[in-house]
CSV table of C-alpha atoms and ligand atoms in Angstrom, one decimal:
chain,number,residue,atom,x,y,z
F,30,UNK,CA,133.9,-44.5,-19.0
F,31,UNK,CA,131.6,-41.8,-19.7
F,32,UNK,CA,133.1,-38.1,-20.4
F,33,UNK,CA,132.7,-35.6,-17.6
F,34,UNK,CA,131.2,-33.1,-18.9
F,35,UNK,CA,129.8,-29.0,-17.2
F,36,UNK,CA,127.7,-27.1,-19.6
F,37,UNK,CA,126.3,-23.5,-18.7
F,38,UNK,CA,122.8,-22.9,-19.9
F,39,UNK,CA,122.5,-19.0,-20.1
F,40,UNK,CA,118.9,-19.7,-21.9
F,41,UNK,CA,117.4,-15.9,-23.0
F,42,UNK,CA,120.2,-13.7,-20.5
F,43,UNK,CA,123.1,-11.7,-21.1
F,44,UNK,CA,123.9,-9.2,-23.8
F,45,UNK,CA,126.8,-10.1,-26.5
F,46,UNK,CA,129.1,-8.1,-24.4
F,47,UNK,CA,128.3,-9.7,-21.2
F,48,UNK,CA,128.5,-13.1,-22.6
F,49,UNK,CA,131.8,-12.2,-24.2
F,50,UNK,CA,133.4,-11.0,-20.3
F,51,UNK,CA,131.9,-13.9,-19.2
F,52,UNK,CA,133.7,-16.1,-21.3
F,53,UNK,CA,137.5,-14.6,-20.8
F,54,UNK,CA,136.5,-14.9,-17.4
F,55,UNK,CA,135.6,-18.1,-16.8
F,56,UNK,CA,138.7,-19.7,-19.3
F,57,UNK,CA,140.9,-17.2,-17.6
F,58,UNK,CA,140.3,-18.8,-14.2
F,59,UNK,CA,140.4,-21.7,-15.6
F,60,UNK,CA,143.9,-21.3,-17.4
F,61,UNK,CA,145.3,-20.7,-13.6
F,62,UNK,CA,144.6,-24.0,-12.4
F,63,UNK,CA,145.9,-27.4,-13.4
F,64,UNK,CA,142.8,-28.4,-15.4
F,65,UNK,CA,140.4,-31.6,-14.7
F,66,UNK,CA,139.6,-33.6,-17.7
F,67,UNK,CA,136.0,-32.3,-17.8
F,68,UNK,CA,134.8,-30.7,-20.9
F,69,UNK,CA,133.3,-27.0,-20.5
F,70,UNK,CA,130.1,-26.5,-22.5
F,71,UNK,CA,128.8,-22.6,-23.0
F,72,UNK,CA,125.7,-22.9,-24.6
F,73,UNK,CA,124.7,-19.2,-25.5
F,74,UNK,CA,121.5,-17.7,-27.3
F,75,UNK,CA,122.0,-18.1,-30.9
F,76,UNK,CA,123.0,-14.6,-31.8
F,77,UNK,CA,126.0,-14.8,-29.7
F,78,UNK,CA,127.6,-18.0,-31.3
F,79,UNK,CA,129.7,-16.6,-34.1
F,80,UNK,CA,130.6,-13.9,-32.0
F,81,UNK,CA,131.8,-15.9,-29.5
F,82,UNK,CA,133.5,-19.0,-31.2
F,83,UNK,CA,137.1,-17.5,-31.3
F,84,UNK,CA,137.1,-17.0,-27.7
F,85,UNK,CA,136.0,-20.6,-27.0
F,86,UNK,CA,138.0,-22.2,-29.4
F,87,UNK,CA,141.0,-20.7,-28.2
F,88,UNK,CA,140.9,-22.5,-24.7
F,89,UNK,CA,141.1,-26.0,-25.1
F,90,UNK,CA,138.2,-28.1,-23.7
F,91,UNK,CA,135.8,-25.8,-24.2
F,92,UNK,CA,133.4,-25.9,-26.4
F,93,UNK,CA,130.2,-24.3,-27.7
F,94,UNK,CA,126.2,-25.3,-28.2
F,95,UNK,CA,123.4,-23.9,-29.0
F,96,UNK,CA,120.0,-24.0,-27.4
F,97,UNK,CA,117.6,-25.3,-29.9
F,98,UNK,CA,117.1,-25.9,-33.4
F,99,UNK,CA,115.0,-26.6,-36.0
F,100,UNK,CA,113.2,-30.6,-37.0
F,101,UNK,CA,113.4,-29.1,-40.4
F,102,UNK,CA,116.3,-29.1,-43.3
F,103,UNK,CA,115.9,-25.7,-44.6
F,104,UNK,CA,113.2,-23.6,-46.2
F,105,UNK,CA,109.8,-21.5,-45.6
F,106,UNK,CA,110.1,-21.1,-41.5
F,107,UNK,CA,110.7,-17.8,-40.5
F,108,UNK,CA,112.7,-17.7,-37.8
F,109,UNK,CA,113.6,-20.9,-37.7
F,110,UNK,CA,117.4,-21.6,-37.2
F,111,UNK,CA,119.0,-24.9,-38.5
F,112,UNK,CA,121.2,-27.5,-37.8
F,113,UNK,CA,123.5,-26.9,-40.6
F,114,UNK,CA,123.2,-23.3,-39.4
F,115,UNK,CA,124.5,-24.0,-36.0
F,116,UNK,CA,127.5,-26.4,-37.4
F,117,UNK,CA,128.3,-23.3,-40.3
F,118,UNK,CA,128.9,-20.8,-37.2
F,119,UNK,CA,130.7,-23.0,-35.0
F,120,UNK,CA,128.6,-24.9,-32.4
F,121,UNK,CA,129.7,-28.7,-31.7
F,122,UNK,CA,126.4,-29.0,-29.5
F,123,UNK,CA,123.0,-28.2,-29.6
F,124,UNK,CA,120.5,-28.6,-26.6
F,125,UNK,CA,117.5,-30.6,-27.5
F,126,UNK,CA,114.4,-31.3,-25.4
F,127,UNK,CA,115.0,-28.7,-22.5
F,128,UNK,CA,111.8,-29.1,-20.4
F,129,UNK,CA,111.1,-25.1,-20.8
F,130,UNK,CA,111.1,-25.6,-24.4
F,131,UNK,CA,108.9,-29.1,-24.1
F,132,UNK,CA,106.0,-27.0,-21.6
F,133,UNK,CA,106.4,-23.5,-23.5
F,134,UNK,CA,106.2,-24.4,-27.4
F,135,UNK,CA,104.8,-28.4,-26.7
F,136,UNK,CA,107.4,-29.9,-28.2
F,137,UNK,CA,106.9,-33.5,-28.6
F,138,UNK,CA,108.9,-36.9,-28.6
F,139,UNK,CA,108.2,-37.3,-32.2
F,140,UNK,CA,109.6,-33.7,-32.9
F,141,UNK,CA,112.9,-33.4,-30.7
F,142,UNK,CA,113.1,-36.9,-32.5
F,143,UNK,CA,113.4,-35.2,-36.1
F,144,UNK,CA,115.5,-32.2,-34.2
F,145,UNK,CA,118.1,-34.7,-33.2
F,146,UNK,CA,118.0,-36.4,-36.7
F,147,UNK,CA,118.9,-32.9,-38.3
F,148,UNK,CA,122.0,-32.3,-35.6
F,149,UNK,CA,123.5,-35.8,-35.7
F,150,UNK,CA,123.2,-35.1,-39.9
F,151,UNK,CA,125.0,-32.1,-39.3
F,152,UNK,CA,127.7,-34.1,-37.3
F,153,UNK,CA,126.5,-31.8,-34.1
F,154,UNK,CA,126.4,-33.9,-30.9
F,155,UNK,CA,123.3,-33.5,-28.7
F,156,UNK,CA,122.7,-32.9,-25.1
F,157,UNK,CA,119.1,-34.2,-24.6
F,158,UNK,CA,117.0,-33.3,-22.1
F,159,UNK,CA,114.8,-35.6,-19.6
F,160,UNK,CA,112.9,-34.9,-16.1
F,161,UNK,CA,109.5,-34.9,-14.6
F,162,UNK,CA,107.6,-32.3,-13.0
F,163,UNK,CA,106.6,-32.2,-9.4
F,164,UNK,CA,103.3,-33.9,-9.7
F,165,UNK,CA,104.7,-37.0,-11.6
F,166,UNK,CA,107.0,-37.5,-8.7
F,167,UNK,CA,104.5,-37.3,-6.4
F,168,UNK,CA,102.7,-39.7,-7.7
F,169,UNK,CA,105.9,-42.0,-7.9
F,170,UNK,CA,105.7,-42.4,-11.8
F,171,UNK,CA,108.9,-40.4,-12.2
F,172,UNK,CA,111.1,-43.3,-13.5
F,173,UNK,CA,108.3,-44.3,-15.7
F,174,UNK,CA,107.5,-41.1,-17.7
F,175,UNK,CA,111.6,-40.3,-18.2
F,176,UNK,CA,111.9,-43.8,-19.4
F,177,UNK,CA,108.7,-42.4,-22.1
F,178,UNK,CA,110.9,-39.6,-22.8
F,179,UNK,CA,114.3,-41.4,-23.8
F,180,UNK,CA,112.2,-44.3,-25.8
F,181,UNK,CA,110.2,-41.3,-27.5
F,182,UNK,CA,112.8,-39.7,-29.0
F,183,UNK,CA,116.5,-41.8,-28.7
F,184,UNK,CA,115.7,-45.3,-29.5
F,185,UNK,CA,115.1,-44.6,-32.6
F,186,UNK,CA,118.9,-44.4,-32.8
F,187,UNK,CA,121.8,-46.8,-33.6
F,188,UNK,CA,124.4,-47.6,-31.2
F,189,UNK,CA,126.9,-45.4,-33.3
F,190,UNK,CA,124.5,-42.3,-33.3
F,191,UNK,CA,124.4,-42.7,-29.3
F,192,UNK,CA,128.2,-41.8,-29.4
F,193,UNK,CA,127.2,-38.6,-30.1
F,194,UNK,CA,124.5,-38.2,-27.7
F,195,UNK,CA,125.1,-36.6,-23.7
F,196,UNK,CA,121.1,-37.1,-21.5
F,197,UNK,CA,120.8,-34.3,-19.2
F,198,UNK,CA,118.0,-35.5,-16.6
F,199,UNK,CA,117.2,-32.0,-15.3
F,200,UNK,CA,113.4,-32.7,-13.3
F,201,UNK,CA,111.2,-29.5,-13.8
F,202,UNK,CA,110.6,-28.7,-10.1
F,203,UNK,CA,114.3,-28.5,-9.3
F,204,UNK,CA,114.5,-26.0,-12.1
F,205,UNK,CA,115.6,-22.4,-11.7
F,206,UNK,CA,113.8,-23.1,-8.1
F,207,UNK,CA,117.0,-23.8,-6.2
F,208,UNK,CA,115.4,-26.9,-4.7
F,209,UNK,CA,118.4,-29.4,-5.6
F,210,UNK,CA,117.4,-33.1,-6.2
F,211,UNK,CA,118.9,-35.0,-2.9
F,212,UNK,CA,122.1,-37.0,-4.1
F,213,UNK,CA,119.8,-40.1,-3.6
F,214,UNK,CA,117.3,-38.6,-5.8
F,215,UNK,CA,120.1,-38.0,-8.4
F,216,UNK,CA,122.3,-41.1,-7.7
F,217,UNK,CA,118.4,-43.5,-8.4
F,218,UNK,CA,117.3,-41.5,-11.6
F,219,UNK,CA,121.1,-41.8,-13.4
F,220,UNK,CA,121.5,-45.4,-12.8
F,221,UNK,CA,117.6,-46.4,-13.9
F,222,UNK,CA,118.7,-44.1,-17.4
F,223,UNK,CA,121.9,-45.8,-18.1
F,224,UNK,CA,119.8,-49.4,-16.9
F,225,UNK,CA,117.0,-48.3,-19.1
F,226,UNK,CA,119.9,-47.6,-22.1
F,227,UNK,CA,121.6,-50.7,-21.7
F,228,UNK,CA,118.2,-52.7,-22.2
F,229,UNK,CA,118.0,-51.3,-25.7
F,230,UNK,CA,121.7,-50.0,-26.6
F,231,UNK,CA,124.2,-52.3,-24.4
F,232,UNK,CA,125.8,-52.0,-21.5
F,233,UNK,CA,129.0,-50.3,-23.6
F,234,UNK,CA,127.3,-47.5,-25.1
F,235,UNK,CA,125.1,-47.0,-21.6
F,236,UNK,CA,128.2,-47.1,-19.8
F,237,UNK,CA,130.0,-44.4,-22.4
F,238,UNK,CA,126.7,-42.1,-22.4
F,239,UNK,CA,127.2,-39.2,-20.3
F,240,UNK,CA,124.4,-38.2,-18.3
F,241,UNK,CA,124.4,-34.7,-16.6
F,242,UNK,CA,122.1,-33.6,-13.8
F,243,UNK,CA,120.4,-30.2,-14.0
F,244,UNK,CA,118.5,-28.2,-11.8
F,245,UNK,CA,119.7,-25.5,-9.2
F,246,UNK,CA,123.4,-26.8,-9.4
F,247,UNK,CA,125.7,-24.0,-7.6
F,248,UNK,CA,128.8,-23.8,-6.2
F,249,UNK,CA,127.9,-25.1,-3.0
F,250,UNK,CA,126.5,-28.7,-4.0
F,251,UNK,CA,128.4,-29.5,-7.3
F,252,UNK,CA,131.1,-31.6,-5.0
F,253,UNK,CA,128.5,-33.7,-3.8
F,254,UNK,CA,126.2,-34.2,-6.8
F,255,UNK,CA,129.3,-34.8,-9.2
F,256,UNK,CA,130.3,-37.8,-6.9
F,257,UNK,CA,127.5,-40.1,-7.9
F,258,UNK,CA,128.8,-42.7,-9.6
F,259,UNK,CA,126.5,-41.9,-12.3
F,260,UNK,CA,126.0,-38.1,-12.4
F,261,UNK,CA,128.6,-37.7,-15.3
F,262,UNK,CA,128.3,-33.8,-14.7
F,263,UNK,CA,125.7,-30.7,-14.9
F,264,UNK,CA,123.9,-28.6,-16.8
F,265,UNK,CA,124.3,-25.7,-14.9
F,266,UNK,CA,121.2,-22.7,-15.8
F,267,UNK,CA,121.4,-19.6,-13.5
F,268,UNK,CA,124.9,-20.3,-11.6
F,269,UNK,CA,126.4,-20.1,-15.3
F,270,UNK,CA,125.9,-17.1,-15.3
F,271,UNK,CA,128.4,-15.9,-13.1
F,272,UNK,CA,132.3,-16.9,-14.0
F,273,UNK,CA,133.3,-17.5,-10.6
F,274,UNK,CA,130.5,-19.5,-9.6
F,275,UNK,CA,130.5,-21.4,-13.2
F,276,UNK,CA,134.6,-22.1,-12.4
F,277,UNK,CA,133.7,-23.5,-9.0
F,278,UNK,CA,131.3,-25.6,-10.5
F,279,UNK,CA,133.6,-26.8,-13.2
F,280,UNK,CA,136.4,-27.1,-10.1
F,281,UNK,CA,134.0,-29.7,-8.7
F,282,UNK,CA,136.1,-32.3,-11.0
F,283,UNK,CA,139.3,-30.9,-9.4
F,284,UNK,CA,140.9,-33.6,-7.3
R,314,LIG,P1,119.1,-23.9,-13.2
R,314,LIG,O1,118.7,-24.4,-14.7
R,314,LIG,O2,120.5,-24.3,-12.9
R,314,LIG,O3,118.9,-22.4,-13.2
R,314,LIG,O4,118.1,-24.6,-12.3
R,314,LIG,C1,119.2,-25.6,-15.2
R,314,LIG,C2,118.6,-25.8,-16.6
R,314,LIG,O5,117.5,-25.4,-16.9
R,314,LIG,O6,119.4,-26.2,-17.5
């Protein structure tokens, strides 16, 4: 059985101290409830992570991620932030592939390829990032070209490397939009990924491999989106944002 997993997204938003109040918040609500087995994900900007490690350590199944990092070891890239970074200031995750980051600074397969190598060295588990834009669906190729995108830059992996691997199919036009995919839509993408990983990996390893939807997730449609058998969870962007939104979202699990 895959983990259940709910990770908030904040992407460029929120100052340190509004990330901090949104953190006590959201674990404070939390510590009033008789918690689901779902793992909470905060993945803030990377300035905030130190910061805010304490806070998310101290609640159990929470846990912290960044948004990015570098295909590189270490050296002569300004600005650049590493995996061995990220791991030396706390993060368990790291974000790899999001489709802003794929349209805005072209990464490629080959790249968040070498960007997963670095984390998995650096003993950080990935949440990689899959979905097609609006035309690709249109022209009914959208199994196709997310099927490009996990055999671009996962099967270069070995079964034990997969462990530490969560896909987040999050299609572009349902992004930030709040045009939800239909649970149908949803339900048909999740179980061609884990078919499409069982071809290479096995079925054990596609049936252990969460895989979160993303893309205009709120409050009101969690419920329904979380009940696909295989919608493992969500990567939640904007309605993060807000703790008692994000705790409803993470209540989704509750029975
Ligand atoms: P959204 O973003 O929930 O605001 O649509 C999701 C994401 O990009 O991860």
């Amino acid at each position: 059985m895959a983990q259940k997993i709910v990770a908030g997204n904040w992407k460029m938003n929120l100052s340190l101290q509004e990330g901090l109040t949104l953190i006590s918040e959201t674990t404070n609500m939390l510590k009033d409830e008789k918690r689901n087995d779902a793992k909470v994900i905060f993945a803030t900007p990377f300035v905030y992570l130190h910061a805010v490690r304490n806070l998310v350590e101290q609640t159990s199944g929470t846990y912290l991620a960044a948004q990015n990092c570098s295909e590189h070891t270490k050296g002569a890239y300004t600005g650049e932030i590493s995996a061995s970074m990220l791991a030396s200031v706390g993060a368990g995750y790291v974000i790899i592939g999001h489709s802003e980051r794929r349209l805005y600074y072209n990464e490629t397969h080959q790249q968040l390829a070498e960007k997963i190598n670095r984390a998995l060295e650096e003993n950080l588990q990935v949440i990689f990032c899959c979905g097609e834009t609006i035309e690709i669906r249109e022209k009914n190729e959208h199994i196709e070209f997310v099927q490009k995108q996990l055999a671009g830059s996962l099967f270069h992996l070995s079964n034990e490397q997969m462990k530490n691997i969560v896909v987040a199919y999050e299609p572009v036009w349902a992004i930030g939009t709040g045009k939800t995919a239909s649970t149908e839509q949803a339900q048909e993408m999740h179980a061609e990924i884990r078919k499409y990983l069982s071809e290479k990996f096995g079925t054990e390893t596609a049936q252990n491999t969460s895989i979160l939807y993303g893309g205009s997730v709120n409050a009101g449609n969690a419920k329904e989106l979380f009940a696909c058998p295989d919608v493992d969870g969500g990567l939640v962007g904007g309605a993060s944002l807000k703790s008692r939104d994000f705790t409803e979202i993470i209540k989704a699990y509750n029975p």
